[in-house]
Backbone as ProteinMPNN parsed JSONL, in Angstrom:
{"seq_chain_A": "ERRFVALLELLAEDHLVDLCVNRFYVEYLKDDYQKYILGLIAKGINVLPIRKGIALKILQQRKYDIGFFEFYRNAEENIFHFWRFQPGAITIVDSVDVHFAREATQAKLGQISWEKVNNTMKRELNIYRNADITLAVSQEDISLLKESHHIKNVLFVPNIVPSVPRKPGRSEPVA", "coords_chain_A": {"N_chain_A": [[7.382, -5.671, -1.683], [6.791, -7.145, -3.997], [4.268, -7.888, -3.763], [2.863, -5.442, -4.098], [3.619, -4.57, -6.584], [2.453, -6.673, -8.023], [-0.251, -6.039, -7.585], [-0.51, -3.526, -8.8], [-0.122, -4.242, -11.513], [-2.388, -5.864, -11.92], [-4.369, -3.759, -11.514], [-3.678, -2.181, -13.681], [-4.557, -3.675, -15.873], [-7.266, -2.926, -16.313], [-7.262, -0.152, -15.894], [-6.026, 3.073, -16.283], [-2.928, 3.642, -15.122], [-1.114, 5.7, -13.003], [1.884, 5.96, -11.206], [3.077, 7.245, -8.425], [5.889, 7.556, -6.733], [6.928, 7.566, -3.488], [9.658, 9.478, -2.101], [11.076, 8.338, 0.06], [10.734, 5.609, -0.343], [12.063, 4.998, -2.703], [14.759, 5.217, -1.779], [14.696, 3.13, 0.127], [14.245, 1.018, -1.505], [16.443, 1.074, -3.203], [18.61, -0.789, -4.969], [16.71, -2.461, -6.242], [14.883, -0.725, -7.243], [15.21, 0.343, -9.977], [14.846, -2.047, -11.534], [12.186, -2.756, -10.812], [10.765, -0.467, -11.69], [11.394, -0.37, -14.475], [10.093, -2.719, -15.264], [7.394, -2.163, -14.508], [6.831, 0.042, -16.254], [6.924, -1.471, -18.67], [4.751, -2.886, -18.488], [2.948, -1.132, -18.915], [2.344, 0.965, -17.071], [2.562, 4.132, -15.962], [5.183, 5.79, -14.741], [5.629, 8.266, -12.53], [7.863, 11.192, -12.448], [10.183, 11.449, -9.778], [9.862, 13.977, -8.037], [9.723, 16.874, -5.791], [6.264, 17.878, -5.036], [5.112, 16.758, -7.295], [3.005, 14.995, -7.108], [0.802, 16.495, -6.348], [0.54, 18.345, -8.4], [-0.046, 16.638, -10.662], [-2.52, 15.548, -9.716], [-4.12, 17.798, -9.887], [-4.305, 18.101, -12.582], [-5.208, 15.737, -13.716], [-7.776, 13.272, -14.135], [-8.987, 10.896, -11.987], [-10.311, 7.601, -11.174], [-9.829, 5.868, -9.152], [-7.879, 6.021, -6.162], [-4.951, 4.55, -5.034], [-3.414, 3.542, -2.203], [-0.428, 2.528, -0.663], [0.228, 1.377, 2.4], [-0.701, 2.882, 5.373], [0.567, 5.141, 6.203], [1.47, 6.424, 3.848], [-0.929, 6.992, 2.766], [-1.883, 8.663, 4.747], [-0.136, 10.913, 4.393], [-1.014, 11.736, 1.78], [-3.701, 11.418, 0.992], [-5.572, 13.445, 1.714], [-5.038, 15.364, -0.12], [-5.549, 14.029, -2.456], [-8.355, 13.608, -2.044], [-9.284, 16.097, -2.182], [-8.774, 17.016, -4.763], [-9.802, 14.958, -6.38], [-12.627, 14.316, -5.984], [-14.74, 12.325, -6.573], [-13.586, 9.927, -6.789], [-12.565, 6.709, -5.729], [-11.093, 5.564, -2.873], [-8.425, 3.427, -1.981], [-6.828, 1.822, 0.55], [-4.132, -0.195, 1.037], [-3.34, -2.077, 3.701], [-1.205, -3.699, 4.063], [0.258, -4.696, 6.378], [-1.132, -4.684, 9.7], [0.023, -2.231, 11.286], [-0.038, -1.103, 14.005], [-0.597, -3.504, 15.372], [1.789, -5.007, 15.018], [3.506, -3.326, 16.4], [2.431, -3.37, 18.884], [3.391, -5.993, 19.645], [6.03, -5.488, 19.742], [6.067, -3.636, 21.833], [5.301, -5.247, 23.963], [7.548, -6.715, 24.237], [9.111, -4.855, 25.322], [10.537, -3.006, 23.463], [9.521, -0.753, 22.336], [7.55, 2.078, 23.261], [4.223, 1.82, 24.724], [2.781, 4.161, 24.411], [3.677, 4.993, 21.8], [2.572, 2.957, 20.356], [-0.254, 3.26, 20.767], [-0.524, 5.886, 19.559], [0.17, 5.289, 16.865], [-1.942, 3.474, 16.372], [-4.253, 5.149, 16.492], [-3.841, 6.904, 14.336], [-3.597, 5.195, 12.224], [-6.141, 3.652, 12.391], [-7.865, 5.887, 11.813], [-7.21, 6.442, 9.091], [-8.046, 3.993, 7.974], [-10.862, 4.026, 8.519], [-11.747, 6.174, 7.041], [-11.114, 5.684, 4.419], [-12.383, 4.416, 1.292], [-12.074, 1.62, 0.869], [-10.36, -0.871, 2.606], [-7.52, -2.863, 2.412], [-6.532, -5.989, 3.55], [-4.091, -8.448, 4.528], [-4.27, -10.912, 5.844], [-6.4, -13.19, 7.605], [-6.386, -12.795, 10.348], [-5.735, -10.061, 10.55], [-8.005, -8.875, 9.347], [-10.082, -9.762, 11.158], [-9.116, -8.327, 13.459], [-9.343, -5.705, 12.675], [-11.967, -5.458, 11.81], [-13.677, -6.718, 13.888], [-12.579, -6.109, 16.356], [-12.062, -3.273, 16.102], [-14.243, -2.259, 14.634], [-13.879, -1.537, 11.855], [-15.554, -1.237, 8.817], [-14.999, -1.513, 6.149], [-13.223, -3.491, 5.173], [-11.434, -5.602, 3.115], [-10.255, -8.789, 2.087], [-7.229, -9.468, 0.706], [-5.056, -11.55, -0.198], [-1.343, -12.142, -0.05], [-0.155, -11.842, -3.342], [1.593, -13.35, -5.778], [3.113, -13.524, -8.921], [2.754, -16.555, -10.644], [5.087, -19.028, -11.698], [5.52, -20.989, -14.604], [5.91, -24.466, -14.333], [8.729, -26.334, -15.459], [8.657, -28.848, -17.945], [9.362, -32.238, -17.01], [11.023, -34.452, -14.723], [8.753, -35.516, -12.047], [9.085, -36.672, -9.607], [10.775, -36.521, -6.482], [14.226, -35.589, -6.106], [16.948, -37.277, -4.983]], "CA_chain_A": [[7.314, -4.916, -2.934], [6.254, -7.985, -5.02], [2.662, -7.725, -3.635], [2.517, -3.978, -4.58], [3.874, -4.657, -8.019], [1.378, -7.508, -8.605], [-1.535, -5.333, -7.516], [-0.448, -2.461, -9.763], [-0.232, -4.865, -12.676], [-3.78, -6.12, -11.898], [-5.049, -2.505, -11.864], [-3.332, -1.71, -15.037], [-5.372, -4.379, -16.866], [-8.409, -2.223, -16.712], [-7.208, 1.22, -15.713], [-4.711, 3.861, -16.796], [-2.188, 3.689, -13.758], [0.149, 6.598, -12.705], [2.603, 5.585, -9.959], [3.923, 8.303, -7.799], [6.694, 6.926, -5.579], [7.565, 8.391, -2.302], [11.294, 9.381, -2.142], [11.542, 7.445, 1.102], [10.649, 4.248, -0.807], [13.213, 4.958, -3.549], [15.878, 5.003, -0.982], [14.435, 1.972, 0.647], [14.32, -0.03, -2.435], [17.761, 1.15, -3.846], [19.063, -1.562, -6.242], [15.589, -3.089, -6.938], [13.939, 0.341, -7.806], [15.23, 0.512, -11.436], [14.233, -3.12, -11.971], [10.727, -2.625, -10.663], [10.258, 0.707, -12.589], [11.377, -0.797, -15.895], [9.006, -3.776, -15.437], [6.113, -1.543, -14.545], [6.764, 0.751, -17.559], [6.773, -2.504, -19.781], [3.386, -3.417, -18.286], [1.93, 0.143, -19.466], [2.103, 1.724, -15.838], [3.186, 5.383, -16.012], [5.873, 6.086, -13.512], [5.846, 9.752, -12.448], [9.19, 11.502, -12.015], [10.373, 11.54, -8.382], [10.023, 15.369, -7.674], [8.736, 17.309, -4.762], [5.1, 18.392, -5.469], [4.638, 16.22, -8.449], [1.648, 14.302, -6.922], [-0.269, 17.532, -6.226], [0.41, 18.868, -9.791], [-0.683, 15.567, -11.33], [-3.943, 15.478, -9.095], [-4.839, 18.987, -10.4], [-4.441, 18.02, -14.046], [-5.84, 14.495, -14.296], [-9.161, 12.688, -13.395], [-8.855, 9.484, -11.523], [-11.524, 6.91, -10.584], [-9.311, 5.192, -8.032], [-6.662, 6.315, -5.724], [-4.581, 3.446, -4.275], [-2.203, 3.843, -1.311], [0.041, 1.377, -0.017], [0.536, 1.65, 3.77], [-1.489, 3.841, 5.983], [1.575, 6.289, 6.352], [1.457, 6.928, 2.647], [-2.27, 7.549, 2.713], [-1.935, 9.711, 5.712], [0.524, 12.129, 3.827], [-1.464, 12.093, 0.424], [-5.137, 11.139, 0.747], [-6.455, 14.586, 1.781], [-4.849, 16.114, -1.433], [-6.391, 13.14, -3.423], [-9.813, 13.863, -1.989], [-9.677, 17.474, -2.615], [-8.845, 17.174, -6.29], [-10.539, 13.749, -6.974], [-13.838, 14.101, -4.899], [-15.592, 11.351, -6.827], [-12.777, 8.81, -6.819], [-12.571, 5.671, -4.771], [-9.834, 5.395, -2.225], [-8.19, 2.187, -1.456], [-5.58, 1.69, 1.334], [-3.514, -1.521, 1.346], [-2.621, -2.057, 4.991], [0.117, -4.602, 3.894], [0.101, -5.455, 7.771], [-1.699, -3.814, 10.703], [1.291, -1.749, 12.003], [-0.138, -1.007, 15.448], [-0.599, -4.764, 15.954], [3.139, -5.386, 15.093], [4.114, -2.442, 17.35], [2.033, -4.104, 20.152], [4.329, -6.998, 19.91], [7.299, -4.802, 20.22], [5.978, -3.022, 23.141], [5.278, -6.431, 24.855], [9.058, -7.091, 24.447], [9.958, -3.663, 25.715], [11.326, -2.522, 22.427], [9.067, 0.447, 22.109], [6.447, 2.419, 24.35], [2.823, 1.791, 24.602], [2.355, 5.423, 23.811], [3.825, 4.822, 20.465], [1.582, 1.954, 19.812], [-1.486, 3.967, 20.781], [-0.476, 6.856, 18.618], [0.037, 4.581, 15.667], [-3.287, 2.852, 16.265], [-5.18, 6.17, 16.328], [-3.579, 7.393, 13.115], [-3.909, 4.107, 11.285], [-7.539, 3.405, 12.155], [-8.366, 7.077, 11.211], [-7.148, 6.333, 7.766], [-8.848, 3.009, 7.459], [-12.184, 4.432, 8.621], [-12.036, 7.214, 6.06], [-10.924, 5.121, 3.053], [-13.504, 3.553, 0.816], [-11.671, 0.255, 0.969], [-8.981, -1.052, 3.195], [-7.104, -4.193, 2.057], [-5.781, -6.865, 4.539], [-3.426, -9.701, 3.869], [-4.57, -12.189, 6.718], [-7.664, -13.224, 8.34], [-6.149, -12.133, 11.682], [-5.79, -8.619, 10.422], [-9.422, -8.583, 9.127], [-10.717, -9.913, 12.515], [-8.684, -7.251, 14.294], [-9.972, -4.45, 12.151], [-13.512, -5.491, 11.852], [-14.393, -7.096, 15.151], [-12.114, -5.261, 17.562], [-12.147, -1.922, 15.887], [-15.354, -1.895, 13.756], [-13.8, -1.041, 10.411], [-16.419, -2.05, 7.996], [-14.617, -1.539, 4.722], [-12.015, -4.363, 5.01], [-11.524, -6.755, 2.16], [-9.112, -9.74, 2.171], [-6.49, -9.675, -0.576], [-3.777, -12.205, 0.187], [-0.106, -11.853, -0.865], [-0.176, -12.428, -4.514], [2.83, -13.293, -6.436], [2.869, -14.13, -10.201], [3.217, -17.928, -10.746], [6.085, -19.32, -12.824], [5.089, -22.367, -15.057], [6.925, -25.458, -14.188], [9.299, -26.906, -16.664], [8.403, -30.374, -18.053], [10.561, -33.084, -16.545], [10.784, -35.384, -13.629], [7.95, -34.88, -11.003], [9.391, -37.272, -8.36], [11.867, -35.813, -5.681], [15.452, -36.025, -6.432], [17.786, -37.443, -3.774]], "C_chain_A": [[6.721, -5.838, -4.019], [4.748, -7.929, -4.965], [2.205, -6.502, -4.206], [2.585, -4.05, -6.084], [2.795, -5.541, -8.706], [0.024, -6.81, -8.661], [-1.584, -4.149, -8.692], [-0.633, -2.976, -11.153], [-1.772, -5.279, -12.889], [-4.548, -4.883, -12.248], [-4.716, -2.059, -13.229], [-4.028, -2.439, -16.212], [-6.586, -3.617, -17.333], [-8.47, -0.788, -16.497], [-5.956, 1.83, -16.266], [-3.99, 4.118, -15.246], [-1.105, 4.737, -13.801], [0.626, 6.139, -11.419], [3.356, 6.783, -9.601], [4.617, 7.597, -6.521], [7.206, 7.739, -4.623], [9.113, 8.293, -2.275], [11.725, 8.548, -1.178], [11.656, 5.938, 0.541], [11.798, 3.998, -1.845], [14.501, 4.713, -2.807], [15.858, 3.652, -0.418], [14.743, 0.765, -0.275], [15.8, -0.13, -3.134], [17.958, 0.27, -5.051], [17.807, -2.091, -7.008], [14.781, -1.983, -7.672], [13.931, 0.29, -9.342], [14.613, -0.793, -12.075], [12.676, -3.133, -11.965], [10.064, -1.648, -11.623], [10.301, 0.293, -14.047], [10.299, -1.964, -16.179], [7.688, -3.129, -15.355], [5.86, -0.703, -15.788], [6.401, -0.271, -18.689], [5.328, -2.949, -19.691], [2.376, -2.23, -18.509], [1.597, 1.066, -18.137], [3.041, 2.994, -16.104], [3.753, 5.778, -14.805], [6.206, 7.672, -13.564], [7.199, 10.051, -11.995], [9.193, 11.682, -10.409], [10.837, 13.123, -8.149], [9.065, 15.843, -6.619], [7.577, 18.105, -5.474], [4.618, 17.771, -6.645], [3.229, 15.533, -8.343], [0.602, 15.342, -6.899], [-0.458, 18.131, -7.604], [-0.317, 17.914, -10.618], [-2.196, 15.594, -10.894], [-4.638, 16.608, -9.631], [-5.094, 18.87, -11.888], [-5.131, 16.833, -14.522], [-7.085, 14.119, -13.383], [-8.791, 11.343, -13.246], [-10.181, 8.838, -11.018], [-11.211, 6.201, -9.321], [-8.034, 5.809, -7.539], [-6.19, 5.116, -4.808], [-3.309, 3.769, -3.404], [-1.727, 2.707, -0.582], [0.623, 1.998, 1.349], [-0.284, 2.849, 4.225], [-0.519, 5.265, 6.02], [1.45, 7.132, 4.975], [0.01, 7.716, 2.38], [-2.366, 8.829, 3.533], [-1.237, 11.041, 5.01], [-0.176, 12.554, 2.524], [-3.029, 12.133, 0.251], [-5.955, 12.345, 0.845], [-6.168, 15.455, 0.545], [-5.696, 15.342, -2.495], [-7.811, 13.487, -3.251], [-10.126, 15.301, -2.361], [-9.681, 17.651, -4.153], [-9.533, 16.065, -6.986], [-11.795, 13.362, -6.12], [-14.756, 12.781, -5.259], [-14.777, 9.908, -6.807], [-12.969, 7.898, -5.546], [-11.286, 5.538, -4.2], [-9.696, 4.036, -1.562], [-6.811, 2.197, -0.652], [-5.23, 0.227, 1.563], [-2.692, -1.513, 2.624], [-1.206, -2.799, 5.009], [0.182, -5.45, 5.389], [-0.605, -4.319, 8.773], [-0.6, -3.42, 11.579], [1.04, -1.739, 13.443], [-0.094, -2.509, 16.14], [0.904, -5.291, 16.026], [3.846, -4.578, 16.147], [3.697, -3.067, 18.767], [2.969, -5.187, 20.567], [5.644, -6.407, 20.429], [7.265, -4.292, 21.456], [5.906, -4.066, 24.218], [6.702, -6.757, 25.286], [9.703, -6.006, 24.998], [10.815, -2.967, 24.742], [10.829, -0.985, 22.212], [7.859, 0.745, 23.055], [5.076, 2.09, 23.859], [2.237, 3.082, 23.949], [2.527, 5.504, 22.316], [2.873, 4.041, 19.762], [0.232, 2.661, 19.6], [-1.662, 4.94, 19.781], [-0.63, 6.369, 17.23], [-1.309, 4.01, 15.337], [-4.312, 3.986, 15.905], [-5.063, 6.742, 14.856], [-4.009, 6.417, 12.005], [-5.306, 3.758, 11.229], [-8.224, 4.647, 11.613], [-8.431, 7.004, 9.682], [-8.056, 5.221, 7.156], [-10.267, 3.272, 7.479], [-12.682, 5.317, 7.611], [-11.788, 6.783, 4.602], [-12.223, 4.405, 2.517], [-13.25, 2.082, 1.127], [-10.389, 0.139, 1.649], [-8.704, -2.623, 2.966], [-6.267, -4.696, 3.34], [-5.308, -8.108, 4.024], [-3.792, -10.988, 4.721], [-6.041, -11.985, 7.363], [-7.598, -12.67, 9.781], [-6.365, -10.619, 11.649], [-7.351, -8.223, 10.281], [-10.24, -8.68, 10.493], [-10.28, -8.723, 13.469], [-9.339, -6.024, 14.001], [-11.39, -4.45, 12.297], [-14.264, -5.791, 13.191], [-13.941, -6.233, 16.243], [-12.191, -3.747, 17.444], [-13.218, -1.313, 14.917], [-15.101, -1.126, 12.517], [-14.535, -1.891, 9.58], [-15.999, -2.312, 6.541], [-13.493, -2.479, 4.325], [-12.323, -5.405, 4.056], [-10.164, -7.537, 2.25], [-8.492, -9.879, 0.786], [-5.11, -10.273, -0.038], [-2.585, -11.828, -0.562], [-0.243, -12.49, -2.204], [1.158, -12.179, -5.249], [2.571, -14.088, -7.783], [3.514, -15.547, -10.108], [4.181, -18.065, -12.025], [5.664, -20.788, -13.339], [6.324, -23.258, -14.713], [7.456, -25.913, -15.47], [9.018, -28.274, -16.728], [9.668, -31.036, -17.564], [9.987, -33.89, -15.435], [9.797, -34.657, -12.504], [8.196, -35.625, -9.69], [10.635, -36.516, -7.723], [13.185, -36.41, -6.109], [16.266, -36.082, -5.115], [19.165, -36.816, -3.785]], "O_chain_A": [[6.149, -5.283, -4.958], [4.06, -7.923, -5.985], [1.135, -6.513, -4.815], [1.66, -3.613, -6.77], [2.3, -5.222, -9.787], [-0.738, -6.953, -9.618], [-2.588, -3.934, -9.37], [-1.235, -2.276, -11.968], [-2.325, -5.032, -13.96], [-5.329, -4.913, -13.199], [-5.616, -1.537, -13.887], [-4.093, -1.945, -17.338], [-6.934, -3.616, -18.513], [-9.478, -0.151, -16.804], [-4.993, 1.166, -16.648], [-4.566, 4.752, -14.362], [-0.212, 4.62, -14.64], [-0.201, 5.923, -10.533], [4.176, 7.289, -10.366], [4.016, 7.181, -5.531], [7.959, 8.652, -4.964], [9.727, 7.234, -2.402], [12.765, 7.934, -1.416], [12.542, 5.174, 0.923], [12.412, 2.931, -1.853], [15.307, 3.942, -3.326], [16.898, 2.993, -0.44], [15.346, -0.249, 0.079], [16.263, -1.193, -3.547], [17.459, 0.624, -6.119], [17.814, -2.166, -8.237], [14.069, -2.288, -8.628], [12.873, 0.209, -9.965], [13.911, -0.667, -13.078], [12.006, -3.464, -12.943], [9.034, -1.904, -12.247], [9.36, 0.565, -14.792], [9.737, -2.054, -17.27], [6.826, -3.532, -16.135], [4.754, -0.74, -16.327], [5.625, 0.077, -19.579], [4.735, -3.345, -20.694], [1.168, -2.352, -18.312], [0.641, 1.839, -18.177], [4.212, 2.819, -16.441], [3.039, 6.096, -13.854], [6.888, 8.214, -14.433], [7.738, 9.275, -11.205], [8.161, 12.062, -9.857], [12.025, 13.437, -8.092], [7.916, 15.423, -6.485], [7.841, 18.893, -6.382], [3.59, 18.277, -7.094], [2.434, 15.497, -9.282], [-0.481, 15.08, -7.424], [-1.604, 18.414, -7.954], [-1.234, 18.363, -11.306], [-3.052, 15.662, -11.776], [-5.832, 16.429, -9.869], [-6.023, 19.493, -12.402], [-5.632, 16.842, -15.647], [-7.331, 14.531, -12.249], [-8.343, 10.668, -14.172], [-11.048, 9.535, -10.49], [-12.087, 5.931, -8.499], [-7.156, 6.114, -8.347], [-6.934, 4.712, -3.915], [-2.286, 4.22, -3.919], [-2.486, 1.978, 0.056], [1.373, 2.974, 1.359], [-0.509, 3.76, 3.428], [-1.038, 6.368, 5.847], [1.343, 8.358, 4.995], [-0.089, 8.836, 1.878], [-2.84, 9.877, 3.094], [-1.802, 12.131, 5.101], [0.038, 13.703, 2.137], [-3.537, 12.861, -0.601], [-6.982, 12.407, 0.169], [-7.038, 16.251, 0.189], [-6.43, 15.929, -3.29], [-8.489, 13.663, -4.263], [-11.226, 15.594, -2.829], [-10.515, 18.361, -4.716], [-9.845, 16.226, -8.166], [-11.94, 12.238, -5.638], [-15.423, 12.235, -4.379], [-15.412, 8.853, -6.813], [-13.461, 8.318, -4.498], [-10.332, 5.395, -4.965], [-10.528, 3.544, -0.799], [-5.778, 2.563, -1.212], [-5.976, -0.497, 2.223], [-1.555, -1.042, 2.667], [-0.289, -2.548, 5.79], [0.156, -6.679, 5.45], [-0.538, -3.124, 8.485], [-0.267, -4.133, 12.525], [1.845, -2.333, 14.16], [0.366, -2.683, 17.269], [1.248, -5.955, 17.004], [4.758, -5.118, 16.774], [4.525, -3.238, 19.661], [3.312, -5.291, 21.745], [6.221, -6.833, 21.429], [8.235, -4.4, 22.206], [6.404, -3.824, 25.318], [7.014, -7.021, 26.447], [10.911, -6.133, 25.195], [11.796, -2.35, 25.159], [11.641, -0.099, 21.95], [7.231, -0.175, 23.578], [4.827, 2.093, 22.654], [1.355, 3.051, 23.091], [1.653, 6.015, 21.616], [2.4, 4.398, 18.683], [-0.34, 2.683, 18.511], [-2.709, 4.992, 19.136], [-1.427, 6.905, 16.46], [-1.766, 4.046, 14.195], [-5.171, 3.75, 15.055], [-6.084, 7.022, 14.229], [-4.668, 6.773, 11.029], [-5.784, 3.545, 10.114], [-9.218, 4.436, 10.917], [-9.411, 7.381, 9.04], [-8.695, 5.374, 6.115], [-10.952, 2.821, 6.561], [-13.869, 5.302, 7.286], [-12.217, 7.464, 3.67], [-13.016, 3.873, 3.295], [-14.146, 1.385, 1.603], [-9.438, 0.875, 1.386], [-9.518, -3.491, 3.281], [-5.513, -3.985, 4.003], [-5.948, -8.779, 3.214], [-3.578, -12.088, 4.213], [-6.642, -10.928, 7.561], [-8.576, -12.168, 10.335], [-7.013, -10.004, 12.496], [-7.866, -7.371, 11.005], [-10.97, -7.76, 10.863], [-11.123, -8.215, 14.208], [-9.849, -5.331, 14.882], [-11.981, -3.526, 12.857], [-15.293, -5.203, 13.524], [-14.741, -5.672, 16.991], [-12.35, -3.021, 18.425], [-13.159, -0.166, 14.473], [-15.858, -0.242, 12.115], [-14.306, -3.099, 9.526], [-16.537, -3.165, 5.835], [-12.874, -2.305, 3.275], [-13.365, -6.054, 4.145], [-9.102, -6.953, 2.463], [-9.127, -10.337, -0.164], [-4.225, -9.581, 0.463], [-2.711, -11.239, -1.636], [-0.453, -13.703, -2.218], [1.717, -11.086, -5.329], [1.926, -15.137, -7.788], [4.618, -15.72, -9.591], [4.099, -17.423, -13.072], [5.488, -21.687, -12.516], [7.493, -22.879, -14.788], [6.759, -25.901, -16.484], [9.096, -28.946, -15.7], [10.792, -30.543, -17.663], [8.783, -34.018, -15.211], [9.97, -33.5, -12.122], [7.57, -35.259, -8.696], [11.434, -35.942, -8.463], [13.263, -37.593, -6.439], [16.287, -35.16, -4.299], [19.901, -36.925, -2.804]]}, "name": "protein", "num_of_chains": 1, "seq": "ERRFVALLELLAEDHLVDLCVNRFYVEYLKDDYQKYILGLIAKGINVLPIRKGIALKILQQRKYDIGFFEFYRNAEENIFHFWRFQPGAITIVDSVDVHFAREATQAKLGQISWEKVNNTMKRELNIYRNADITLAVSQEDISLLKESHHIKNVLFVPNIVPSVPRKPGRSEPVA"}
């Protein structure tokens, strides 16, 4: 969550940002949701109400230069509507991690089937190939996507977390 919030804050420095949160993520974040939302609003990010159909309505009413999707699944659900109503906009998908690579580890341990891994890989790579930009958080993910799967649009954006200035005081370790 912190990575996503930091990326939104960076985008908001130069762009008008509307955030449409998937209802699944509201449930997932639970207690942190309001804290993050209030912080985003304070940074000038417009948080859209969580209602069915809100994204489609907004896409028809506003003009965007960038569509930013966190996780391939969110892009898979929404990117086609975005392309339909925002044909000139750039689409960015933040992989966060390459899901099928994580699932492959689970399959090796017998936790999930290889069929599930292959299905995820097809879906995930389809989104990355069709986005204008795919963000990856590690050099391993970049190598996997670029070299093994020939995804050309991958950029490295490490996990970014705002730094907190150190308080003045002792610099030596305390025993």
